[in-house]
XYZ file of C-alpha atoms in Angstrom:
368
model
C -2.823 4.239 -64.963
C -2.577 1.913 -61.957
C -2.046 4.850 -59.556
C -5.072 6.590 -61.051
C -7.131 3.448 -60.512
C -6.108 3.263 -56.855
C -7.124 6.900 -56.319
C -10.431 6.240 -58.055
C -11.143 3.166 -55.894
C -10.899 5.195 -52.687
C -12.923 8.036 -54.182
C -15.683 5.486 -54.796
C -15.536 4.456 -51.128
C -17.116 7.790 -50.179
C -18.792 8.677 -53.499
C -20.837 5.649 -54.704
C -21.517 7.224 -58.097
C -17.802 6.726 -58.904
C -18.094 2.915 -59.080
C -18.955 2.853 -62.827
C -15.707 4.760 -63.429
C -13.870 2.201 -61.261
C -15.294 -0.590 -63.435
C -14.125 1.124 -66.615
C -10.635 1.949 -65.331
C -10.187 -1.547 -63.868
C -11.133 -3.018 -67.262
C -8.520 -0.823 -68.962
C -5.780 -1.872 -66.524
C -6.713 -5.529 -67.076
C -6.703 -5.103 -70.833
C -10.417 -5.870 -71.082
C -13.586 -4.278 -72.388
C -16.894 -4.823 -70.595
C -16.789 -4.605 -66.786
C -19.557 -5.259 -64.262
C -19.931 -4.941 -60.492
C -22.710 -7.269 -59.424
C -24.536 -8.260 -56.252
C -26.108 -11.729 -56.496
C -28.169 -14.130 -54.427
C -26.606 -17.594 -54.513
C -29.880 -19.487 -54.343
C -31.887 -17.582 -56.961
C -29.188 -16.037 -59.135
C -31.059 -12.744 -58.915
C -29.403 -9.492 -58.002
C -28.416 -6.035 -59.209
C -25.374 -4.262 -60.492
C -23.619 -1.551 -62.452
C -21.594 -1.887 -65.616
C -19.337 -0.193 -68.120
C -19.516 -0.599 -71.904
C -22.663 -2.705 -71.944
C -26.269 -1.607 -72.302
C -28.587 -1.855 -69.306
C -31.033 -4.214 -71.013
C -28.254 -6.741 -71.597
C -27.114 -6.539 -68.002
C -30.688 -7.079 -66.802
C -30.753 -10.417 -68.621
C -28.107 -11.701 -66.184
C -30.654 -11.553 -63.343
C -33.635 -12.351 -65.501
C -33.325 -15.045 -68.123
C -29.820 -16.148 -67.110
C -30.383 -16.005 -63.340
C -30.151 -19.797 -63.148
C -28.639 -20.529 -66.585
C -25.157 -19.085 -65.980
C -22.800 -22.076 -65.597
C -20.164 -19.869 -63.943
C -22.339 -19.044 -60.943
C -21.752 -22.340 -59.213
C -19.065 -21.909 -56.549
C -16.917 -25.043 -56.572
C -13.814 -23.820 -54.731
C -15.079 -24.504 -51.222
C -14.804 -22.975 -48.761
C -15.781 -19.978 -50.894
C -13.742 -16.869 -50.216
C -13.000 -13.480 -51.769
C -10.303 -13.912 -54.433
C -9.394 -13.297 -58.079
C -9.967 -16.051 -60.648
C -10.704 -16.612 -64.330
C -13.620 -18.364 -66.026
C -11.333 -21.308 -66.902
C -10.850 -22.023 -63.190
C -14.594 -22.516 -62.995
C -15.254 -24.286 -66.295
C -13.038 -25.442 -69.203
C -13.302 -23.051 -72.157
C -14.298 -25.901 -74.452
C -17.377 -26.481 -72.278
C -18.190 -22.799 -71.745
C -18.351 -21.982 -75.478
C -21.023 -24.638 -75.972
C -23.405 -23.059 -73.468
C -26.329 -20.769 -74.174
C -24.912 -18.272 -71.703
C -21.716 -17.919 -73.725
C -23.361 -17.699 -77.142
C -26.390 -15.605 -76.277
C -24.823 -13.276 -73.747
C -21.015 -13.271 -73.520
C -20.177 -13.493 -77.215
C -22.888 -11.091 -78.368
C -21.502 -8.520 -75.899
C -17.880 -8.935 -76.972
C -16.697 -11.249 -74.212
C -14.792 -14.501 -74.659
C -12.596 -14.593 -71.531
C -13.566 -13.443 -68.039
C -11.583 -12.313 -65.010
C -13.565 -12.159 -61.764
C -12.627 -10.449 -58.485
C -14.836 -11.594 -55.641
C -15.122 -8.704 -53.192
C -17.677 -10.177 -50.796
C -18.706 -13.810 -50.303
C -21.455 -14.320 -47.727
C -23.607 -17.267 -46.839
C -26.356 -16.184 -49.228
C -24.908 -13.459 -51.435
C -21.739 -12.349 -53.167
C -20.338 -9.207 -54.807
C -18.100 -9.677 -57.846
C -16.218 -7.276 -60.118
C -15.873 -8.935 -63.538
C -13.986 -7.941 -66.701
C -14.518 -9.424 -70.157
C -12.012 -9.729 -72.999
C -13.054 -10.269 -76.612
C -12.260 -13.281 -78.786
C -9.096 -13.075 -80.887
C -7.031 -11.928 -77.921
C -5.175 -13.954 -75.335
C -7.421 -15.241 -72.578
C -6.938 -13.936 -69.064
C -4.134 -15.781 -67.332
C -1.791 -15.707 -64.371
C -0.259 -12.353 -65.319
C -3.631 -10.586 -65.188
C -4.584 -12.404 -61.985
C -1.390 -11.126 -60.330
C -2.149 -7.555 -61.431
C -5.733 -7.815 -60.177
C -4.484 -9.220 -56.866
C -2.609 -5.960 -56.243
C -5.908 -4.074 -56.332
C -8.076 -6.754 -54.745
C -7.633 -5.773 -51.041
C -8.198 -2.101 -51.923
C -11.371 -2.958 -53.857
C -12.698 -5.039 -50.958
C -11.934 -2.340 -48.408
C -13.472 0.412 -50.540
C -16.627 -1.581 -51.232
C -17.110 -2.446 -47.553
C -16.622 1.197 -46.585
C -18.996 2.402 -49.306
C -21.611 -0.116 -48.180
C -21.274 0.975 -44.546
C -21.464 4.674 -45.407
C -24.485 4.106 -47.634
C -26.235 2.329 -44.780
C -25.368 5.118 -42.346
C -26.654 7.745 -44.764
C -29.892 5.814 -45.189
C -30.296 5.612 -41.394
C -29.526 9.322 -41.037
C -32.065 10.187 -43.726
C -34.668 7.917 -42.159
C -34.129 9.286 -38.659
C -34.229 12.846 -39.949
C -37.559 12.140 -41.648
C -38.975 10.651 -38.443
C -37.755 13.583 -36.342
C -38.923 16.158 -38.874
C -42.486 14.795 -38.794
C -42.588 14.171 -35.044
C -45.318 15.952 -33.114
C -42.892 16.814 -30.284
C -40.744 19.900 -30.715
C -37.240 18.489 -31.211
C -34.025 20.489 -31.395
C -30.256 20.014 -31.426
C -28.428 22.703 -29.469
C -24.853 23.352 -28.385
C -23.592 23.939 -24.851
C -24.663 27.601 -25.049
C -28.244 26.599 -26.075
C -27.698 27.855 -29.630
C -30.065 25.965 -31.938
C -28.324 23.947 -34.648
C -31.437 22.152 -35.877
C -35.164 22.424 -35.176
C -37.937 20.290 -36.616
C -41.210 21.741 -37.878
C -42.945 21.378 -34.503
C -40.068 23.201 -32.765
C -40.112 26.041 -35.270
C -43.860 26.454 -34.776
C -43.461 26.488 -30.994
C -40.621 29.009 -31.059
C -42.594 31.276 -33.370
C -45.410 31.603 -30.823
C -42.969 32.578 -28.071
C -45.195 30.886 -25.539
C -42.859 29.737 -22.765
C -39.891 29.331 -25.093
C -38.363 31.532 -27.780
C -35.154 32.329 -29.643
C -32.860 35.213 -28.740
C -29.784 35.711 -30.917
C -30.131 32.122 -32.084
C -30.257 30.614 -28.576
C -33.148 29.160 -26.611
C -34.630 31.575 -24.109
C -37.290 30.883 -21.452
C -39.926 33.488 -20.620
C -38.635 34.300 -17.094
C -35.134 34.812 -15.707
C -35.467 31.911 -13.246
C -36.720 29.530 -15.948
C -33.934 30.727 -18.261
C -31.293 29.890 -15.631
C -32.807 26.442 -15.091
C -32.946 25.790 -18.842
C -29.297 26.801 -19.285
C -28.356 24.562 -16.365
C -29.913 21.357 -17.715
C -28.448 22.002 -21.186
C -24.989 22.672 -19.701
C -25.226 19.454 -17.684
C -26.102 17.479 -20.803
C -23.148 19.081 -22.626
C -20.609 18.559 -19.833
C -17.369 16.591 -20.128
C -17.142 12.830 -20.353
C -18.434 11.092 -17.236
C -20.262 14.222 -16.112
C -22.949 14.461 -18.779
C -26.502 13.604 -17.808
C -30.064 14.232 -18.872
C -32.232 16.842 -17.219
C -35.879 17.860 -17.277
C -37.975 20.838 -16.253
C -41.392 22.418 -16.605
C -41.715 25.792 -18.315
C -44.662 27.728 -16.902
C -46.890 29.633 -19.332
C -49.545 32.241 -18.764
C -53.012 30.716 -18.981
C -51.771 27.342 -20.252
C -50.385 24.162 -18.840
C -46.565 24.189 -18.609
C -44.284 22.840 -21.310
C -42.309 19.704 -20.492
C -38.635 20.069 -21.489
C -36.004 17.338 -21.532
C -32.321 17.822 -22.438
C -30.333 14.685 -23.293
C -26.625 14.336 -24.164
C -25.599 13.038 -27.573
C -22.188 11.598 -28.444
C -19.524 14.236 -28.832
C -18.539 15.013 -32.400
C -15.089 15.818 -33.724
C -14.725 19.497 -34.412
C -12.530 21.285 -36.977
C -8.942 19.978 -36.674
C -8.690 19.601 -32.895
C -11.084 19.367 -29.989
C -14.711 18.287 -29.784
C -18.090 19.887 -29.618
C -21.039 18.767 -27.544
C -24.527 18.436 -28.972
C -27.639 18.223 -26.827
C -31.029 16.859 -27.845
C -33.856 19.027 -26.510
C -37.425 17.681 -26.676
C -40.393 19.852 -25.723
C -43.894 18.470 -25.255
C -46.916 20.744 -25.200
C -49.810 19.173 -23.270
C -52.177 21.594 -24.984
C -51.403 19.939 -28.317
C -52.272 16.282 -27.849
C -51.456 14.434 -31.081
C -54.411 13.131 -33.071
C -54.585 9.399 -32.641
C -54.157 7.229 -35.698
C -56.822 4.552 -35.434
C -55.171 2.425 -38.125
C -51.954 2.371 -36.108
C -53.866 1.349 -32.981
C -55.627 -1.387 -34.931
C -52.300 -2.801 -36.114
C -50.693 -2.609 -32.679
C -53.464 -4.280 -30.706
C -55.503 -6.192 -33.273
C -58.519 -3.931 -32.850
C -61.488 -4.010 -35.192
C -62.281 -0.880 -37.219
C -64.992 0.141 -34.718
C -62.722 -0.504 -31.729
C -59.855 1.426 -33.281
C -62.130 4.378 -34.030
C -63.439 4.396 -30.443
C -59.910 4.172 -28.980
C -58.819 7.145 -31.110
C -61.848 9.173 -29.995
C -61.116 8.472 -26.321
C -57.485 9.461 -26.767
C -58.545 12.692 -28.412
C -60.413 13.666 -25.246
C -63.979 12.484 -25.847
C -65.969 10.705 -23.177
C -67.569 7.381 -23.983
C -71.090 8.776 -24.400
C -69.971 11.509 -26.812
C -67.886 9.035 -28.810
C -70.834 6.638 -29.119
C -73.121 9.433 -30.314
C -70.658 10.678 -32.939
C -70.060 7.117 -34.138
C -73.788 6.434 -34.492
C -73.788 3.515 -32.039
C -75.571 2.953 -28.758
C -73.881 3.622 -25.443
C -74.127 -0.084 -24.580
C -72.417 -1.021 -27.855
C -69.645 1.477 -27.072
C -69.224 -0.120 -23.629
C -68.902 -3.531 -25.304
C -66.234 -2.164 -27.679
C -64.403 -0.658 -24.700
C -64.417 -3.996 -22.879
C -62.893 -5.645 -25.954
C -60.252 -2.876 -26.118
C -59.383 -3.441 -22.445
C -58.947 -7.150 -23.102
C -56.762 -6.664 -26.182
C -54.552 -3.984 -24.618
C -54.246 -5.663 -21.225
C -55.539 -2.717 -19.178
C -58.534 -2.561 -16.839
C -59.217 1.168 -16.438
C -59.883 3.927 -18.942
C -57.154 6.111 -17.403
C -54.633 3.309 -17.925
C -55.845 2.892 -21.497
C -55.283 6.573 -22.244
C -51.746 6.414 -20.841
C -50.960 3.356 -22.961
C -52.411 4.840 -26.139
C -50.568 8.108 -25.559
C -47.254 6.258 -25.373
C -48.032 4.140 -28.434
C -49.008 7.139 -30.587
C -46.332 9.517 -29.354
C -44.608 11.367 -32.189
C -46.888 9.829 -34.811
C -48.497 13.183 -35.521
C -51.211 12.993 -38.124
C -49.657 10.252 -40.222
């Protein structure tokens, strides 16, 4: 059973939904019943957690009603550190059984003795795996503490790894969402310009075939010379360590302004078994598709009023001041006053400088 628990602990390191099973198996090894894995704020007593063999509503009472009424929450063994201990190291049993926490929570959920494995102890928070044992049985003692100590370093390591992986997955998901909704065409390609990922803007651009297209899954420029230049900057970005560098080019198009293409190296990834593969980030900006300005975003960034934010967005979208004033239903002089306020708040003195600044600040916002 102990070997199975160890396997389960490291499964939970990469599969967070396995932690309830870890709680249950750990309780069995310890000869207990209810088991909980809890995250708690030291100051407020509030937190969150998962459990085995106890209903969710009961567990919620730990961070609700009993958030500051649990006598075992006070850390007295300073300096606090991750370790295994029992409730009797925190409070004599004769005192614990007289508390509301014992009678209204522990006893009603079949717990008389507690064994606690602190996995994380920070300045403000802690993570603890606890196991309860019912009345009528021996209380947890040194034997159980020694058994728990064999698993304690593995539990700490697995929890830290799970926490790190969860954070990385959240970042990956967040970055993917940002990239997917970016107004710039963004792609990941390999050294041979084969597309591994393309966001919605990139797919739309490639579908038109205007300046850039796909041929057998690889990026292809519209002329042979442009194709050679495109392959060259991608190859440079995918080169060996110490030789990789970013590159940029303009892709000419018939009857339209050229596309701006930038290829940037990303960190090399481990490939199957041996070796590495290079991934290149390719960003393509189409000057014919200026993103619609988000006046609310501009208002937040520069402290603009609603009227000033609306005027700034209109200017960025290509209107002149007189047209913007007419569409907004204000006089030209009022629009000039708004523009002066915008200059002051953004720190620029010319309309051309304002447009450059607003373009940078709204880049990749799209229509959000």
